Short mmCIF file of C-alpha atoms in Angstrom, two decimals:
data_model
loop_
_atom_site.label_atom_id
_atom_site.label_comp_id
_atom_site.label_asym_id
_atom_site.label_seq_id
_atom_site.Cartn_x
_atom_site.Cartn_y
_atom_site.Cartn_z
CA ALA A 1212 8.26 -11.59 -66.84
CA GLN A 1213 5.01 -13.13 -65.78
CA SER A 1214 2.14 -14.72 -67.72
CA VAL A 1215 -1.08 -16.58 -67.04
CA THR A 1216 -2.92 -19.11 -69.12
CA GLN A 1217 -6.54 -19.96 -68.44
CA LEU A 1218 -7.64 -23.16 -70.10
CA GLY A 1219 -11.20 -22.99 -71.50
CA SER A 1220 -12.72 -19.64 -72.39
CA HIS A 1221 -16.19 -21.02 -71.55
CA VAL A 1222 -17.22 -23.51 -68.90
CA SER A 1223 -20.72 -24.73 -68.36
CA VAL A 1224 -21.93 -26.62 -65.30
CA SER A 1225 -25.23 -27.60 -63.81
CA GLU A 1226 -26.43 -25.98 -60.65
CA GLY A 1227 -25.06 -27.95 -57.66
CA ALA A 1228 -22.15 -29.41 -59.67
CA LEU A 1229 -18.44 -28.93 -59.01
CA VAL A 1230 -16.92 -25.84 -60.51
CA LEU A 1231 -13.31 -26.17 -61.74
CA LEU A 1232 -11.62 -23.27 -63.52
CA ARG A 1233 -8.02 -23.82 -64.58
CA CYS A 1234 -5.09 -21.40 -64.34
CA ASN A 1235 -1.41 -22.01 -65.09
CA TYR A 1236 1.17 -19.37 -64.52
CA SER A 1237 4.74 -18.54 -65.52
CA SER A 1238 6.93 -16.44 -63.28
CA SER A 1239 10.65 -15.94 -62.86
CA VAL A 1240 10.13 -14.96 -59.19
CA PRO A 1241 7.95 -16.43 -56.49
CA PRO A 1242 4.45 -15.35 -57.60
CA TYR A 1243 1.52 -13.78 -55.92
CA LEU A 1244 -1.65 -15.18 -57.56
CA PHE A 1245 -5.12 -13.84 -57.64
CA TRP A 1246 -8.62 -14.80 -58.83
CA TYR A 1247 -11.01 -12.02 -59.68
CA VAL A 1248 -14.72 -12.25 -60.74
CA GLN A 1249 -16.38 -9.82 -63.08
CA TYR A 1250 -20.18 -9.52 -63.38
CA PRO A 1251 -21.67 -7.83 -66.45
CA ASN A 1252 -21.02 -4.07 -66.59
CA GLN A 1253 -19.10 -4.12 -63.31
CA GLY A 1254 -15.50 -3.91 -62.31
CA LEU A 1255 -13.44 -6.80 -61.00
CA GLN A 1256 -13.92 -8.14 -57.48
CA LEU A 1257 -11.25 -10.11 -55.63
CA LEU A 1258 -12.25 -13.71 -54.87
CA LEU A 1259 -9.02 -14.85 -53.25
CA LYS A 1260 -5.28 -14.44 -53.37
CA TYR A 1261 -2.16 -16.53 -52.76
CA THR A 1262 0.66 -14.72 -51.00
CA SER A 1263 2.85 -17.76 -49.97
CA ALA A 1264 1.33 -18.23 -46.55
CA ALA A 1265 -0.70 -21.33 -47.26
CA THR A 1266 -1.08 -23.35 -50.46
CA LEU A 1267 -4.83 -23.81 -50.04
CA VAL A 1268 -6.54 -20.49 -50.14
CA LYS A 1269 -10.16 -19.97 -49.26
CA GLY A 1270 -12.04 -17.02 -50.66
CA ILE A 1271 -15.49 -15.48 -50.75
CA ASN A 1272 -18.71 -17.18 -51.94
CA GLY A 1273 -17.36 -20.66 -51.20
CA PHE A 1274 -14.56 -20.61 -53.67
CA GLU A 1275 -11.07 -21.92 -52.99
CA ALA A 1276 -7.84 -22.43 -54.93
CA GLU A 1277 -4.75 -24.49 -54.40
CA PHE A 1278 -1.22 -23.35 -55.29
CA LYS A 1279 0.85 -26.18 -56.79
CA LYS A 1280 4.37 -25.08 -57.54
CA SER A 1281 5.35 -28.32 -59.18
CA GLU A 1282 2.48 -27.94 -61.68
CA THR A 1283 2.66 -24.10 -61.87
CA SER A 1284 -1.06 -24.13 -61.35
CA PHE A 1285 -3.62 -22.22 -59.29
CA HIS A 1286 -6.95 -23.75 -60.18
CA LEU A 1287 -10.21 -22.35 -58.78
CA THR A 1288 -12.86 -24.69 -57.36
CA LYS A 1289 -16.25 -24.55 -55.74
CA PRO A 1290 -18.00 -27.77 -54.55
CA SER A 1291 -21.50 -26.75 -55.57
CA ALA A 1292 -22.36 -24.21 -58.26
CA HIS A 1293 -25.07 -21.66 -57.74
CA MET A 1294 -26.85 -19.68 -60.42
CA SER A 1295 -25.37 -16.44 -59.02
CA ASP A 1296 -21.87 -17.75 -59.79
CA ALA A 1297 -22.43 -17.12 -63.52
CA ALA A 1298 -19.83 -14.52 -64.43
CA GLU A 1299 -16.34 -14.04 -66.00
CA TYR A 1300 -13.43 -15.24 -63.91
CA PHE A 1301 -9.86 -13.96 -64.30
CA CYS A 1302 -6.67 -15.46 -62.93
CA ALA A 1303 -3.79 -12.94 -62.44
CA VAL A 1304 -0.23 -12.87 -61.32
CA SER A 1305 1.60 -9.94 -59.79
CA GLY A 1306 4.86 -8.49 -60.88
CA ASP A 1307 8.23 -8.13 -59.26
CA THR A 1308 8.82 -6.51 -55.92
CA GLY A 1309 7.90 -2.82 -56.11
CA ARG A 1310 5.79 -3.33 -59.17
CA ARG A 1311 2.53 -5.01 -58.17
CA ALA A 1312 0.57 -4.46 -61.36
CA LEU A 1313 -1.37 -7.52 -62.34
CA THR A 1314 -0.93 -9.64 -65.42
CA PHE A 1315 -4.25 -11.23 -66.29
CA GLY A 1316 -5.30 -14.29 -68.14
CA SER A 1317 -7.85 -14.02 -70.90
CA GLY A 1318 -10.72 -15.10 -68.65
CA THR A 1319 -13.16 -17.93 -68.34
CA ARG A 1320 -16.88 -17.39 -68.68
CA LEU A 1321 -18.81 -19.62 -66.30
CA GLN A 1322 -22.33 -20.55 -67.21
CA VAL A 1323 -24.56 -22.31 -64.67
CA GLN A 1324 -27.48 -24.34 -66.02
CA PRO A 1325 -30.58 -24.88 -63.91
CA GLU B 425 -15.95 2.82 -47.28
CA ALA B 426 -16.46 4.30 -50.73
CA GLY B 427 -15.02 2.34 -53.61
CA VAL B 428 -13.08 3.44 -56.65
CA ALA B 429 -15.14 5.95 -58.65
CA GLN B 430 -14.91 6.41 -62.42
CA SER B 431 -16.61 8.70 -64.85
CA PRO B 432 -18.08 8.68 -67.34
CA ARG B 433 -19.44 5.13 -67.42
CA TYR B 434 -19.97 5.18 -71.12
CA LYS B 435 -18.51 7.28 -73.94
CA ILE B 436 -18.98 7.17 -77.72
CA ILE B 437 -16.71 9.22 -79.98
CA GLU B 438 -15.66 9.38 -83.59
CA LYS B 439 -12.15 8.36 -84.55
CA ARG B 440 -9.56 11.12 -84.33
CA GLN B 441 -11.51 12.85 -81.56
CA SER B 442 -10.10 13.14 -78.06
CA VAL B 443 -11.53 11.79 -74.84
CA ALA B 444 -10.72 11.86 -71.14
CA PHE B 445 -11.55 9.53 -68.29
CA TRP B 446 -11.50 10.35 -64.60
CA CYS B 447 -10.73 8.20 -61.60
CA ASN B 448 -10.98 8.81 -57.91
CA PRO B 449 -9.31 6.05 -55.87
CA ILE B 450 -10.16 4.82 -52.39
CA SER B 451 -9.12 7.37 -49.84
CA GLY B 452 -5.61 6.80 -48.58
CA HIS B 453 -4.59 4.47 -51.38
CA ALA B 454 -1.13 5.42 -52.61
CA THR B 455 -1.09 3.39 -55.76
CA LEU B 456 -3.31 3.88 -58.76
CA TYR B 457 -3.54 1.74 -61.95
CA TRP B 458 -5.16 2.22 -65.30
CA TYR B 459 -6.00 -0.98 -67.24
CA GLN B 460 -7.42 -1.42 -70.72
CA GLN B 461 -9.78 -4.34 -71.26
CA ILE B 462 -10.65 -5.17 -74.84
CA LEU B 463 -13.72 -7.29 -75.41
CA GLY B 464 -12.95 -10.97 -74.81
CA GLN B 465 -9.58 -10.34 -73.16
CA GLY B 466 -8.24 -9.81 -69.68
CA PRO B 467 -7.28 -6.33 -68.46
CA LYS B 468 -3.87 -5.07 -69.59
CA LEU B 469 -1.93 -2.50 -67.55
CA LEU B 470 -1.49 0.91 -69.15
CA ILE B 471 0.09 2.89 -66.33
CA GLN B 472 0.81 2.63 -62.63
CA PHE B 473 1.27 5.57 -60.26
CA GLN B 474 2.79 5.56 -56.81
CA ASN B 475 1.45 8.73 -55.20
CA ASN B 476 1.92 11.23 -58.06
CA GLY B 477 4.88 9.55 -59.65
CA VAL B 478 4.87 7.02 -62.51
CA VAL B 479 6.07 3.53 -61.60
CA ASP B 480 5.39 1.82 -64.95
CA ASP B 481 4.13 3.17 -68.23
CA SER B 482 5.90 0.75 -70.48
CA GLN B 483 2.67 -0.39 -72.17
CA LEU B 484 1.11 3.02 -72.60
CA PRO B 485 0.98 4.15 -76.27
CA LYS B 486 2.54 7.49 -75.52
CA ASP B 487 1.97 8.91 -78.97
CA ARG B 488 -1.78 9.13 -78.24
CA PHE B 489 -2.32 8.23 -74.54
CA SER B 490 -1.46 10.40 -71.58
CA ALA B 491 -2.21 10.21 -67.86
CA GLU B 492 -1.62 12.29 -64.82
CA ARG B 493 -2.24 12.03 -61.10
CA LEU B 494 -2.27 15.44 -59.62
CA LYS B 495 -1.53 15.72 -55.88
CA GLY B 496 -1.42 11.89 -55.59
CA VAL B 497 -5.19 11.48 -55.53
CA ASP B 498 -7.42 11.72 -58.59
CA SER B 499 -6.22 10.69 -62.00
CA THR B 500 -7.11 11.47 -65.60
CA LEU B 501 -6.39 9.29 -68.64
CA LYS B 502 -6.59 10.94 -72.04
CA ILE B 503 -6.57 9.66 -75.60
CA GLN B 504 -5.83 12.05 -78.42
CA PRO B 505 -6.56 11.21 -81.19
CA ALA B 506 -8.59 8.10 -80.71
CA LYS B 507 -8.42 5.11 -83.07
CA LEU B 508 -10.96 2.33 -83.68
CA GLU B 509 -8.78 -0.12 -81.84
CA ASP B 510 -9.06 1.96 -78.64
CA SER B 511 -12.62 0.70 -78.19
CA ALA B 512 -12.48 -1.00 -74.80
CA VAL B 513 -13.32 -0.75 -71.15
CA TYR B 514 -10.88 1.38 -69.17
CA LEU B 515 -10.54 0.22 -65.63
CA CYS B 516 -9.08 2.10 -62.74
CA ALA B 517 -7.81 0.34 -59.65
CA SER B 518 -6.15 1.38 -56.47
CA SER B 519 -4.19 -0.27 -53.63
CA VAL B 520 -2.81 0.82 -50.30
CA GLN B 521 0.77 0.66 -51.62
CA ALA B 522 2.76 -1.30 -54.08
CA GLY B 523 5.12 -4.01 -52.79
CA GLY B 524 3.17 -5.35 -49.86
CA SER B 525 2.22 -9.02 -49.78
CA THR B 526 -1.26 -8.16 -48.56
CA ASP B 527 -1.76 -5.63 -51.34
CA THR B 528 -5.15 -6.02 -53.01
CA GLN B 529 -6.20 -3.94 -56.01
CA TYR B 530 -9.70 -2.56 -55.83
CA PHE B 531 -11.31 -1.92 -59.19
CA GLY B 532 -13.75 0.75 -60.25
CA PRO B 533 -16.74 -0.05 -62.52
CA GLY B 534 -14.88 1.06 -65.64
CA THR B 535 -15.58 3.40 -68.58
CA ARG B 536 -16.74 1.75 -71.75
CA LEU B 537 -15.37 3.56 -74.75
CA THR B 538 -16.75 3.07 -78.28
CA VAL B 539 -14.80 4.62 -81.14
CA LEU B 540 -16.77 4.90 -84.40
#
């Protein structure tokens, strides 16, 4: 079974500051890991995904995440926050081979202060 | 390329009534998922289809929820009878096929259900 824990349900940063959203996973098989973003009244949009090719994954809108097996972590970062980054962010892990449904964390709401 | 379409976008019903949601996945996508997202939580899988067959419905409350995917394209999710705790956003997602390392799920805008 897989699970994801996102530390911090709300994170607030100033515009231009570093964004760090934390995600730890549990998986009995090598995981595929994803970060999705959800804007109000919209569906989820993929930011980036880890599929074992490279531990540092670059995504859209300047976000990146690093897979650390020893720490079972997949934290999301962005060097400089923009007002448009304000949204809900979900970390997710996929299931076993043949069953790629996602198990999501509870989400982190990012606020960006001017 | 058109995205995943869902309708209706919003629905308000009384408890014990029935409701149905519709999803049209991205053309050519073999796998379709229905997720339930309760306010303040992450989405939770309800059912996964591969073409028109069910891959996983272990978390679907089968006494009141049903889903079908006719001809391996569109899908309908039904709740009958609805309970207050069914108030949530119902998200449909599709992917090219399950099991591929490059498989990305594409989500529709969701249907927000309010049960009074």
